[in-house]
Amino acid sequence: MAPGASAGEVDHVVARMQEAGVDARVSVGREATVIAATGDRELLATLPLEGYPGVAQVLPILKPYKLVAREVSADPTVIEVDGRRIGDSWFGLIAGPCSVETRDQTLETARAVAAAGATMLRGGAFKPRTSPYSFQGLGAQALAILREAREETGLPIVTELMDPRHVQEVVETADVIQIGARNSQNFLLLSEVGRSDKPVLLKRGLSTSVEELLMAAEYIAKEGNERIVLCERGIKTFETSTRFTLDLGAVAVLKHETHLPVIVDPSHAAGRRDLVLPLARAAVAVGADGIIVETHPRPEQALSDGPQQIPTAEFAAFAAEVRELVALMGKEIG
Ligand code: PEP
Ligand code: MN
């Protein structure tokens, strides 16, 4: 719509689109309003959109993803949970243990992470493990511990949903639902969380292209939930010196292609704690909207991902380093 188009003019265009059987979503930005139409091109072609009052331009989106494409949103999307923000000028610092193991381990971590000024607390209750003999997570018991951690620290909770049968219990506890790398293209699960009212942190699959990641996000958005954070967490390549290869180029491409916030997981990419800070720095510099980092009070005793977890005693120093660079990028930890 043209700058200054009236609410009545916007409503008029939306009404005509809906009459024609096309889905219309309105995005009101600082400078302009964008109306995104999805559906049958032929139906849309019956409307003389360019002639309607207030319409500035009609642009086809040629990309296979539509709702998550940068073109359909007037401004970058900011995900807000309990006053914490990720996106635009707000940098998200999400931290916590790989897995919730005990009440003490989780609360101790939550306190350290809160004291260091983190945005949200992460912690796995249901764990996707390569071996069926490895620790699989405490499930419902872990969710109760996470609720207690939130109550004490005020930090919103990010936790993974693995199975459509757990949607209700995970959604009840989580403030942000994590979809892990191994479920990145589990389309039924994506559609499920698309119908929930909680933001979704969608990780890139181990061998998923940028376009496939955006199409996965489109599955969520199509169901009505457009509060999505994308996460680059490293991909499989021939290189074995890091656990995965952190694809920072993908972050730059994603920032170009989508209005959604894009964060980086340096912990799973590195696989070893001494590389987490340099990769986190690189993430900030490339323009990521946040990082998600693993930290544990006693990493050597961790039941999962011990080698990559930062000791909580060192987390405040880590956060201070990240904060300095975030400020240099003109952003603030949200
Ligand atoms: C995790 O965040 O603990 C995790 C399992 O991540 P990913 O799905 O990226 O492997
Ligand atoms: Mn982990």
Coordinates of N, CA and C in Angstrom, one line a residue, residues 78-313:
V78 N 10.0 -9.2 15.0 CA 10.6 -9.3 16.3 C 9.7 -10.2 17.1
I79 N 10.3 -11.2 17.7 CA 9.6 -12.2 18.6 C 9.7 -11.7 20.0
E80 N 8.5 -11.5 20.6 CA 8.5 -11.0 22.0 C 7.9 -12.0 22.9
V81 N 8.6 -12.3 24.0 CA 8.0 -13.2 25.0 C 8.3 -12.6 26.3
D82 N 7.2 -12.3 27.1 CA 7.4 -11.7 28.4 C 8.4 -10.5 28.4
G83 N 8.3 -9.7 27.5 CA 9.2 -8.5 27.5 C 10.6 -8.8 26.9
R84 N 10.9 -10.0 26.6 CA 12.2 -10.4 26.0 C 12.0 -10.3 24.5
R85 N 13.0 -9.8 23.8 CA 12.8 -9.6 22.3 C 14.0 -10.2 21.6
I86 N 13.6 -10.8 20.4 CA 14.6 -11.3 19.5 C 14.3 -10.8 18.1
G87 N 15.2 -10.1 17.4 CA 14.9 -9.6 16.0 C 15.1 -8.1 15.9
D88 N 15.4 -7.7 14.7 CA 15.7 -6.3 14.4 C 16.9 -5.8 15.3
S89 N 16.7 -4.9 16.2 CA 17.8 -4.4 17.0 C 18.0 -5.2 18.3
W90 N 17.2 -6.2 18.5 CA 17.3 -7.0 19.7 C 18.0 -8.3 19.4
F91 N 19.1 -8.6 20.2 CA 19.9 -9.8 20.0 C 19.5 -10.8 21.1
G92 N 19.1 -12.0 20.7 CA 18.7 -13.0 21.7 C 19.9 -13.8 22.2
L93 N 20.0 -13.9 23.5 CA 21.0 -14.7 24.1 C 20.3 -15.8 24.9
I94 N 20.2 -17.0 24.2 CA 19.5 -18.1 24.9 C 20.5 -19.1 25.4
A95 N 20.4 -19.5 26.6 CA 21.4 -20.4 27.2 C 20.9 -21.3 28.2
G96 N 21.6 -22.4 28.4 CA 21.1 -23.4 29.4 C 21.7 -24.7 29.1
P97 N 21.4 -25.7 29.8 CA 22.0 -27.1 29.6 C 21.5 -27.7 28.4
C98 N 22.2 -28.7 27.8 CA 21.7 -29.5 26.7 C 20.5 -30.2 27.2
S99 N 20.6 -30.9 28.3 CA 19.5 -31.7 28.9 C 19.2 -31.2 30.3
V100 N 17.9 -31.3 30.7 CA 17.6 -31.1 32.1 C 17.9 -32.5 32.7
E101 N 18.8 -32.5 33.7 CA 19.2 -33.8 34.3 C 18.7 -33.9 35.7
T102 N 18.9 -32.9 36.5 CA 18.3 -32.9 37.8 C 17.8 -31.5 38.1
R103 N 17.0 -31.4 39.2 CA 16.5 -30.1 39.6 C 17.7 -29.1 40.0
D104 N 18.6 -29.6 40.7 CA 19.7 -28.8 41.1 C 20.6 -28.3 40.0
Q105 N 20.9 -29.2 39.1 CA 21.7 -28.8 37.9 C 21.0 -27.8 37.1
T106 N 19.7 -27.9 36.9 CA 18.9 -26.9 36.1 C 18.8 -25.6 36.8
L107 N 18.4 -25.6 38.1 CA 18.2 -24.3 38.8 C 19.6 -23.6 38.9
E108 N 20.6 -24.3 39.1 CA 22.0 -23.7 39.3 C 22.3 -23.0 37.9
T109 N 22.0 -23.7 36.8 CA 22.3 -23.1 35.5 C 21.4 -21.9 35.2
A110 N 20.1 -22.1 35.6 CA 19.2 -21.0 35.3 C 19.6 -19.7 36.0
R111 N 20.0 -19.9 37.3 CA 20.5 -18.7 38.1 C 21.7 -18.0 37.4
A112 N 22.6 -18.8 37.0 CA 23.9 -18.3 36.4 C 23.5 -17.6 35.1
V113 N 22.6 -18.2 34.3 CA 22.3 -17.6 33.0 C 21.5 -16.3 33.2
A114 N 20.6 -16.3 34.2 CA 19.8 -15.1 34.4 C 20.7 -14.0 34.9
A115 N 21.7 -14.3 35.8 CA 22.6 -13.3 36.4 C 23.4 -12.7 35.3
A116 N 23.7 -13.5 34.2 CA 24.6 -13.0 33.1 C 23.7 -12.2 32.1
G117 N 22.4 -12.1 32.4 CA 21.6 -11.2 31.5 C 21.1 -11.9 30.2
A118 N 20.9 -13.3 30.3 CA 20.4 -14.0 29.1 C 19.0 -13.6 28.9
T119 N 18.5 -13.9 27.6 CA 17.2 -13.6 27.2 C 16.2 -14.7 27.6
M120 N 16.7 -15.9 27.4 CA 15.8 -17.1 27.7 C 16.7 -18.2 28.2
L121 N 16.0 -19.2 28.8 CA 16.6 -20.4 29.3 C 16.3 -21.6 28.4
R122 N 17.3 -22.3 27.9 CA 17.1 -23.5 27.1 C 17.3 -24.7 28.0
G123 N 16.7 -25.9 27.6 CA 16.9 -27.1 28.3 C 16.1 -28.2 27.7
G124 N 16.7 -29.3 27.4 CA 16.0 -30.4 26.7 C 15.3 -31.3 27.7
A125 N 14.0 -31.6 27.5 CA 13.3 -32.6 28.3 C 13.1 -33.9 27.5
F126 N 12.9 -33.7 26.2 CA 12.9 -34.9 25.3 C 14.1 -34.7 24.4
K127 N 15.0 -35.7 24.4 CA 16.2 -35.5 23.7 C 16.3 -36.5 22.5
P128 N 16.7 -35.9 21.3 CA 16.9 -36.7 20.1 C 18.3 -37.3 20.1
R129 N 18.5 -38.5 20.6 CA 19.9 -39.0 20.7 C 20.2 -40.0 19.5
T130 N 21.4 -39.9 19.1 CA 21.8 -40.8 18.0 C 21.7 -42.3 18.4
S131 N 22.1 -42.6 19.6 CA 22.0 -43.9 20.1 C 20.7 -44.1 21.0
P132 N 20.0 -45.2 20.8 CA 18.9 -45.5 21.6 C 19.3 -45.9 23.1
Y133 N 20.6 -46.1 23.3 CA 21.1 -46.5 24.6 C 21.5 -45.3 25.4
S134 N 21.6 -44.1 24.7 CA 22.0 -42.9 25.5 C 20.8 -42.3 26.2
F135 N 21.1 -41.4 27.2 CA 20.1 -40.7 28.0 C 19.1 -40.0 27.0
Q136 N 17.8 -40.3 27.3 CA 16.8 -39.8 26.4 C 16.0 -38.6 26.9
G137 N 16.4 -38.1 28.1 CA 15.7 -36.9 28.7 C 14.7 -37.4 29.7
L138 N 14.4 -36.5 30.6 CA 13.5 -36.9 31.8 C 12.1 -36.6 31.4
G139 N 11.8 -36.1 30.2 CA 10.4 -36.0 29.8 C 9.6 -35.0 30.7
A140 N 8.4 -35.5 31.1 CA 7.5 -34.7 31.9 C 8.1 -34.1 33.2
Q141 N 9.0 -35.0 33.8 CA 9.7 -34.5 35.0 C 10.6 -33.3 34.7
A142 N 11.2 -33.3 33.6 CA 12.0 -32.2 33.2 C 11.2 -30.9 32.9
L143 N 10.0 -31.1 32.4 CA 9.2 -30.0 32.1 C 8.8 -29.3 33.4
A144 N 8.5 -30.1 34.5 CA 8.2 -29.5 35.8 C 9.4 -28.7 36.3
I145 N 10.6 -29.3 36.1 CA 11.8 -28.6 36.6 C 12.0 -27.2 35.9
L146 N 11.7 -27.3 34.6 CA 11.8 -26.0 33.8 C 10.8 -25.0 34.3
R147 N 9.6 -25.4 34.6 CA 8.6 -24.5 35.1 C 9.1 -23.8 36.4
E148 N 9.7 -24.6 37.2 CA 10.3 -24.1 38.5 C 11.4 -23.1 38.2
A149 N 12.2 -23.4 37.2 CA 13.3 -22.5 36.9 C 12.7 -21.1 36.4
R150 N 11.7 -21.2 35.6 CA 11.1 -20.0 35.1 C 10.5 -19.2 36.2
E151 N 9.8 -19.9 37.1 CA 9.2 -19.2 38.3 C 10.2 -18.4 39.1
E152 N 11.4 -19.1 39.3 CA 12.4 -18.5 40.1 C 13.2 -17.4 39.4
T153 N 13.5 -17.5 38.1 CA 14.3 -16.6 37.4 C 13.6 -15.6 36.6
G154 N 12.4 -16.0 36.2 CA 11.6 -15.1 35.3 C 12.0 -15.3 33.8
L155 N 12.9 -16.2 33.6 CA 13.4 -16.5 32.2 C 12.4 -17.3 31.4
P156 N 12.0 -16.9 30.2 CA 11.1 -17.8 29.4 C 11.9 -19.0 29.0
I157 N 11.1 -20.1 28.8 CA 11.7 -21.4 28.6 C 11.7 -21.8 27.1
V158 N 12.8 -22.3 26.6 CA 12.9 -22.9 25.2 C 13.2 -24.4 25.4
T159 N 12.3 -25.2 24.9 CA 12.5 -26.6 25.0 C 12.0 -27.4 23.8
E160 N 12.6 -28.5 23.5 CA 12.3 -29.2 22.2 C 11.1 -30.1 22.3
L161 N 10.3 -30.0 21.2 CA 9.2 -30.9 20.9 C 9.6 -31.9 19.9
M162 N 9.5 -33.2 20.2 CA 10.0 -34.2 19.2 C 8.9 -35.0 18.6
D163 N 7.8 -35.1 19.3 CA 6.7 -36.1 18.9 C 5.4 -35.4 18.9
P164 N 4.6 -35.6 17.9 CA 3.3 -34.9 17.8 C 2.4 -35.4 19.0
R165 N 2.7 -36.5 19.6 CA 1.9 -37.0 20.8 C 2.2 -36.2 22.0
H166 N 3.3 -35.4 22.0 CA 3.7 -34.6 23.2 C 3.3 -33.1 23.0
V167 N 2.6 -32.8 22.0 CA 2.4 -31.4 21.7 C 1.8 -30.7 22.9
Q168 N 0.7 -31.2 23.4 CA 0.0 -30.5 24.5 C 0.9 -30.3 25.7
E169 N 1.6 -31.3 26.2 CA 2.4 -31.1 27.4 C 3.6 -30.2 27.2
V170 N 4.2 -30.3 26.0 CA 5.3 -29.4 25.8 C 4.9 -27.9 25.6
V171 N 3.8 -27.8 24.8 CA 3.3 -26.4 24.6 C 2.8 -25.8 25.9
E172 N 2.3 -26.6 26.8 CA 1.8 -26.0 28.1 C 3.0 -25.4 28.9
T173 N 4.2 -26.0 28.8 CA 5.3 -25.5 29.6 C 6.2 -24.5 28.8
A174 N 6.4 -24.8 27.5 CA 7.4 -24.0 26.7 C 6.9 -22.6 26.5
D175 N 7.8 -21.7 26.5 CA 7.4 -20.3 26.0 C 7.8 -20.2 24.6
V176 N 8.8 -21.0 24.2 CA 9.2 -21.1 22.8 C 9.4 -22.6 22.5
I177 N 8.8 -23.1 21.5 CA 8.9 -24.5 21.2 C 10.1 -24.7 20.2
Q178 N 11.0 -25.6 20.6 CA 12.2 -25.9 19.7 C 11.8 -27.1 18.8
I179 N 12.1 -26.9 17.5 CA 12.0 -28.1 16.6 C 13.5 -28.3 16.3
G180 N 13.9 -29.5 16.6 CA 15.4 -29.8 16.5 C 15.7 -30.2 15.0
A181 N 17.1 -30.2 14.8 CA 17.6 -30.4 13.5 C 17.0 -31.7 12.9
R182 N 16.9 -32.7 13.7 CA 16.4 -34.0 13.2 C 14.9 -34.0 12.8
N183 N 14.2 -33.0 13.2 CA 12.8 -32.9 12.9 C 12.5 -31.7 12.0
S184 N 13.6 -31.2 11.4 CA 13.4 -30.0 10.7 C 12.5 -30.1 9.5
Q185 N 12.4 -31.3 9.0 CA 11.4 -31.5 7.8 C 10.4 -32.5 8.2
N186 N 10.0 -32.6 9.5 CA 8.9 -33.4 9.9 C 7.6 -32.6 9.7
F187 N 7.1 -32.7 8.5 CA 6.0 -31.7 8.1 C 4.8 -31.8 9.0
L188 N 4.4 -33.0 9.5 CA 3.3 -33.1 10.4 C 3.5 -32.3 11.7
L189 N 4.7 -32.5 12.2 CA 5.1 -31.8 13.4 C 5.1 -30.2 13.2
L190 N 5.6 -29.8 12.1 CA 5.7 -28.4 11.7 C 4.3 -27.8 11.7
S191 N 3.4 -28.6 11.0 CA 2.0 -28.1 10.9 C 1.3 -28.0 12.3
E192 N 1.6 -29.0 13.2 CA 1.1 -29.0 14.5 C 1.5 -27.7 15.3
V193 N 2.8 -27.4 15.2 CA 3.2 -26.2 16.0 C 2.8 -24.9 15.3
G194 N 2.5 -25.0 14.0 CA 1.9 -23.9 13.3 C 0.5 -23.6 13.8
R195 N -0.2 -24.5 14.4 CA -1.5 -24.3 15.0 C -1.4 -23.9 16.5
S196 N -0.2 -23.9 17.0 CA -0.1 -23.5 18.5 C 0.1 -22.0 18.6
D197 N -0.1 -21.5 19.8 CA 0.1 -20.1 20.0 C 1.4 -19.7 20.5
K198 N 2.4 -20.6 20.5 CA 3.7 -20.3 21.1 C 4.7 -20.1 19.9
P199 N 5.7 -19.2 20.1 CA 6.7 -19.0 19.1 C 7.5 -20.3 18.9
V200 N 8.1 -20.5 17.7 CA 8.8 -21.7 17.4 C 10.2 -21.4 17.0
L201 N 11.2 -22.1 17.6 CA 12.6 -22.0 17.2 C 12.9 -23.2 16.3
L202 N 13.0 -22.9 15.0 CA 13.2 -24.0 14.0 C 14.6 -24.1 13.6
K203 N 15.2 -25.3 14.0 CA 16.6 -25.5 13.6 C 16.7 -26.1 12.2
R204 N 17.8 -25.7 11.6 CA 18.1 -26.3 10.3 C 18.6 -27.7 10.4
G205 N 18.1 -28.6 9.5 CA 18.4 -30.0 9.5 C 19.9 -30.2 9.1
L206 N 20.4 -31.3 9.5 CA 21.8 -31.6 9.3 C 22.2 -31.5 7.8
S207 N 21.3 -31.8 6.9 CA 21.6 -31.8 5.5 C 20.4 -31.1 4.7
T208 N 20.0 -30.0 5.3 CA 18.9 -29.2 4.8 C 19.4 -27.9 4.1
S209 N 19.0 -27.7 2.9 CA 19.4 -26.4 2.2 C 18.7 -25.2 2.8
V210 N 19.2 -24.1 2.5 CA 18.5 -22.8 3.0 C 17.1 -22.8 2.5
E211 N 16.9 -23.1 1.2 CA 15.5 -23.1 0.7 C 14.6 -24.1 1.4
E212 N 15.1 -25.3 1.7 CA 14.3 -26.3 2.4 C 14.0 -25.8 3.8
L213 N 14.9 -25.1 4.5 CA 14.6 -24.5 5.8 C 13.5 -23.5 5.7
L214 N 13.6 -22.7 4.7 CA 12.5 -21.6 4.6 C 11.2 -22.3 4.2
M215 N 11.2 -23.4 3.5 CA 10.0 -24.1 3.2 C 9.4 -24.8 4.4
A216 N 10.3 -25.2 5.3 CA 9.9 -25.8 6.6 C 9.2 -24.7 7.4
A217 N 9.8 -23.5 7.4 CA 9.2 -22.4 8.2 C 7.8 -22.0 7.6
E218 N 7.7 -22.2 6.2 CA 6.5 -21.8 5.6 C 5.3 -22.8 6.0
Y219 N 5.7 -24.1 6.3 CA 4.7 -25.0 6.8 C 4.1 -24.5 8.1
I220 N 4.9 -23.9 9.0 CA 4.5 -23.4 10.3 C 3.6 -22.1 10.0
A221 N 4.2 -21.2 9.2 CA 3.5 -19.9 9.0 C 2.1 -20.2 8.3
K222 N 2.0 -21.2 7.4 CA 0.8 -21.4 6.7 C -0.4 -21.7 7.6
E223 N 0.0 -22.4 8.7 CA -1.1 -22.7 9.7 C -1.5 -21.5 10.6
G224 N -0.8 -20.4 10.4 CA -1.2 -19.2 11.1 C -0.2 -18.7 12.2
N225 N 0.8 -19.5 12.4 CA 1.8 -19.1 13.4 C 3.0 -18.5 12.7
E226 N 3.1 -17.2 12.8 CA 4.2 -16.6 12.1 C 5.3 -16.1 13.0
R227 N 5.2 -16.6 14.3 CA 6.3 -16.2 15.3 C 7.3 -17.3 15.2
I228 N 8.3 -17.2 14.3 CA 9.2 -18.3 14.0 C 10.6 -17.6 14.1
V229 N 11.5 -18.4 14.8 CA 13.0 -18.0 14.8 C 13.7 -19.1 14.1
L230 N 14.5 -18.8 13.1 CA 15.3 -19.8 12.4 C 16.6 -19.9 13.1
C231 N 17.2 -21.2 13.0 CA 18.5 -21.4 13.7 C 19.5 -22.2 12.8
E232 N 20.6 -21.6 12.5 CA 21.7 -22.3 11.9 C 22.5 -23.0 13.0
R233 N 22.7 -24.3 12.9 CA 23.3 -25.0 13.9 C 24.5 -25.9 13.4
G234 N 24.9 -25.7 12.2 CA 25.9 -26.5 11.6 C 25.3 -27.6 10.7
I235 N 26.0 -27.9 9.6 CA 25.6 -28.9 8.7 C 26.6 -30.0 8.5
K236 N 26.2 -31.1 7.9 CA 27.2 -32.2 7.6 C 28.0 -31.8 6.4
T237 N 29.3 -31.9 6.5 CA 30.1 -31.7 5.3 C 31.3 -32.8 5.4
F238 N 32.2 -32.7 4.5 CA 33.4 -33.6 4.6 C 34.3 -33.3 5.7
E239 N 34.1 -32.1 6.3 CA 35.1 -31.6 7.3 C 34.7 -32.2 8.7
T240 N 35.7 -32.8 9.4 CA 35.5 -33.4 10.6 C 36.1 -32.7 11.8
S241 N 36.8 -31.6 11.6 CA 37.5 -31.0 12.7 C 36.6 -30.3 13.6
T242 N 35.4 -30.0 13.2 CA 34.4 -29.5 14.1 C 33.2 -30.5 14.0
R243 N 32.3 -30.5 15.0 CA 31.3 -31.5 15.0 C 30.4 -31.4 13.8
F244 N 30.0 -30.2 13.4 CA 29.3 -29.9 12.2 C 30.0 -28.7 11.6
T245 N 29.7 -28.3 10.4 CA 30.3 -27.1 9.8 C 29.3 -26.0 9.9
L246 N 29.7 -24.9 10.7 CA 28.8 -23.8 10.8 C 28.7 -23.0 9.5
D247 N 27.5 -22.9 9.0 CA 27.3 -22.3 7.7 C 26.9 -20.8 7.9
L248 N 27.9 -20.0 8.1 CA 27.6 -18.6 8.4 C 27.1 -17.9 7.1
G249 N 27.5 -18.4 5.9 CA 27.0 -17.9 4.7 C 25.5 -18.0 4.6
A250 N 25.0 -19.1 5.2 CA 23.5 -19.3 5.2 C 22.8 -18.2 6.0
V251 N 23.5 -17.8 7.1 CA 22.9 -16.8 7.9 C 22.7 -15.5 7.1
A252 N 23.8 -15.1 6.4 CA 23.7 -13.9 5.6 C 22.6 -14.0 4.5
V253 N 22.5 -15.2 3.9 CA 21.5 -15.4 2.9 C 20.1 -15.3 3.5
L254 N 20.0 -16.0 4.6 CA 18.6 -16.0 5.3 C 18.2 -14.6 5.7
K255 N 19.2 -13.8 6.1 CA 18.8 -12.4 6.5 C 18.3 -11.6 5.3
H256 N 18.8 -12.0 4.1 CA 18.4 -11.4 2.9 C 17.0 -11.9 2.4
E257 N 16.8 -13.1 2.7 CA 15.6 -13.8 2.1 C 14.3 -13.7 2.9
T258 N 14.5 -13.5 4.3 CA 13.3 -13.6 5.1 C 13.3 -12.5 6.1
H259 N 12.1 -12.2 6.6 CA 11.9 -11.2 7.6 C 12.0 -11.8 9.0
L260 N 12.1 -13.1 9.1 CA 12.1 -13.8 10.4 C 13.5 -13.6 11.0
P261 N 13.6 -13.6 12.4 CA 14.9 -13.6 13.0 C 15.7 -14.9 12.8
V262 N 17.0 -14.7 12.7 CA 17.9 -15.9 12.4 C 18.9 -15.9 13.5
I263 N 19.0 -17.0 14.2 CA 20.0 -17.2 15.3 C 21.0 -18.3 14.9
V264 N 22.0 -18.4 15.7 CA 23.1 -19.4 15.5 C 23.3 -20.2 16.8
D265 N 23.5 -21.5 16.6 CA 23.9 -22.4 17.7 C 25.4 -22.8 17.5
P266 N 26.3 -22.0 18.2 CA 27.7 -22.3 18.0 C 28.1 -23.6 18.8
S267 N 27.3 -24.0 19.8 CA 27.6 -25.2 20.6 C 27.6 -26.5 19.8
H268 N 26.5 -26.7 19.1 CA 26.4 -28.0 18.4 C 27.3 -28.0 17.2
A269 N 27.5 -26.8 16.6 CA 28.3 -26.7 15.4 C 29.8 -27.0 15.8
A270 N 30.2 -26.5 16.9 CA 31.6 -26.6 17.4 C 31.9 -28.0 17.9
G271 N 31.0 -28.4 18.8 CA 31.2 -29.7 19.5 C 32.2 -29.7 20.6
R272 N 32.9 -28.6 20.7 CA 33.9 -28.5 21.8 C 33.9 -27.0 22.3
R273 N 34.1 -26.9 23.6 CA 33.8 -25.6 24.2 C 34.7 -24.5 23.9
D274 N 36.0 -24.9 23.5 CA 36.9 -23.8 23.2 C 36.6 -23.0 21.9
L275 N 35.8 -23.6 21.1 CA 35.4 -23.0 19.8 C 34.1 -22.2 19.9
V276 N 33.4 -22.3 21.0 CA 32.1 -21.8 21.1 C 32.1 -20.2 21.0
L277 N 33.1 -19.6 21.8 CA 33.2 -18.2 21.8 C 33.6 -17.6 20.4
P278 N 34.6 -18.1 19.7 CA 34.9 -17.6 18.4 C 33.8 -17.7 17.4
L279 N 33.0 -18.9 17.5 CA 31.9 -19.0 16.5 C 30.8 -18.1 16.9
A280 N 30.6 -17.9 18.2 CA 29.5 -16.9 18.7 C 29.9 -15.5 18.2
R281 N 31.1 -15.2 18.3 CA 31.6 -13.8 17.8 C 31.3 -13.7 16.3
A282 N 31.6 -14.7 15.5 CA 31.4 -14.7 14.1 C 29.9 -14.6 13.8
A283 N 29.1 -15.2 14.6 CA 27.6 -15.2 14.4 C 27.1 -13.7 14.6
V284 N 27.6 -13.1 15.6 CA 27.2 -11.7 15.9 C 27.6 -10.8 14.7
A285 N 28.9 -11.0 14.2 CA 29.4 -10.2 13.2 C 28.7 -10.4 11.8
V286 N 28.2 -11.6 11.6 CA 27.6 -11.8 10.3 C 26.1 -11.3 10.3
G287 N 25.7 -10.9 11.4 CA 24.3 -10.3 11.5 C 23.2 -11.1 12.1
A288 N 23.6 -12.2 12.7 CA 22.6 -13.1 13.4 C 21.8 -12.2 14.4
D289 N 20.6 -12.7 14.7 CA 19.7 -12.0 15.6 C 19.8 -12.6 17.0
G290 N 20.8 -13.6 17.2 CA 20.9 -14.2 18.5 C 21.7 -15.4 18.4
I291 N 22.0 -16.0 19.6 CA 22.7 -17.3 19.7 C 22.0 -18.1 20.7
I292 N 22.2 -19.5 20.6 CA 21.7 -20.4 21.6 C 22.9 -21.2 22.0
V293 N 23.2 -21.2 23.3 CA 24.4 -21.8 23.8 C 24.2 -22.7 24.9
E294 N 25.0 -23.8 25.0 CA 24.8 -24.8 26.0 C 25.8 -24.5 27.2
T295 N 25.3 -24.6 28.4 CA 26.1 -24.4 29.6 C 25.7 -25.3 30.7
H296 N 26.6 -25.8 31.5 CA 26.3 -26.8 32.5 C 27.2 -26.6 33.7
P297 N 26.7 -26.7 34.9 CA 27.6 -26.5 36.1 C 28.8 -27.4 36.2
R298 N 28.6 -28.6 35.7 CA 29.7 -29.6 35.7 C 29.7 -30.4 34.4
P299 N 30.3 -29.8 33.4 CA 30.1 -30.4 32.0 C 30.7 -31.8 32.0
E300 N 31.7 -32.1 32.8 CA 32.3 -33.4 32.7 C 31.4 -34.5 33.2
Q301 N 30.3 -34.1 33.9 CA 29.3 -35.0 34.4 C 28.0 -35.0 33.6
A302 N 28.0 -34.2 32.5 CA 26.8 -34.0 31.7 C 26.3 -35.3 31.1
L303 N 25.0 -35.5 31.0 CA 24.5 -36.8 30.4 C 24.4 -36.7 28.9
S304 N 24.6 -35.5 28.4 CA 24.6 -35.3 26.9 C 25.5 -34.1 26.6
D305 N 26.2 -34.1 25.5 CA 27.0 -33.0 24.9 C 28.0 -32.3 25.9
G306 N 28.5 -33.1 26.8 CA 29.5 -32.6 27.8 C 30.6 -31.7 27.2
P307 N 31.3 -32.3 26.1 CA 32.5 -31.6 25.6 C 32.2 -30.1 25.1
Q308 N 31.0 -29.9 24.7 CA 30.7 -28.5 24.1 C 30.1 -27.6 25.1
Q309 N 29.7 -28.0 26.3 CA 29.0 -27.2 27.3 C 30.0 -26.3 28.0
I310 N 29.7 -25.0 28.1 CA 30.6 -24.1 28.8 C 30.2 -24.2 30.3
P311 N 31.2 -24.3 31.2 CA 30.9 -24.3 32.6 C 30.1 -23.1 33.0
T312 N 29.1 -23.2 33.8 CA 28.3 -22.1 34.2 C 29.1 -21.0 34.9
A313 N 30.2 -21.5 35.6 CA 31.1 -20.5 36.3 C 31.7 -19.5 35.3

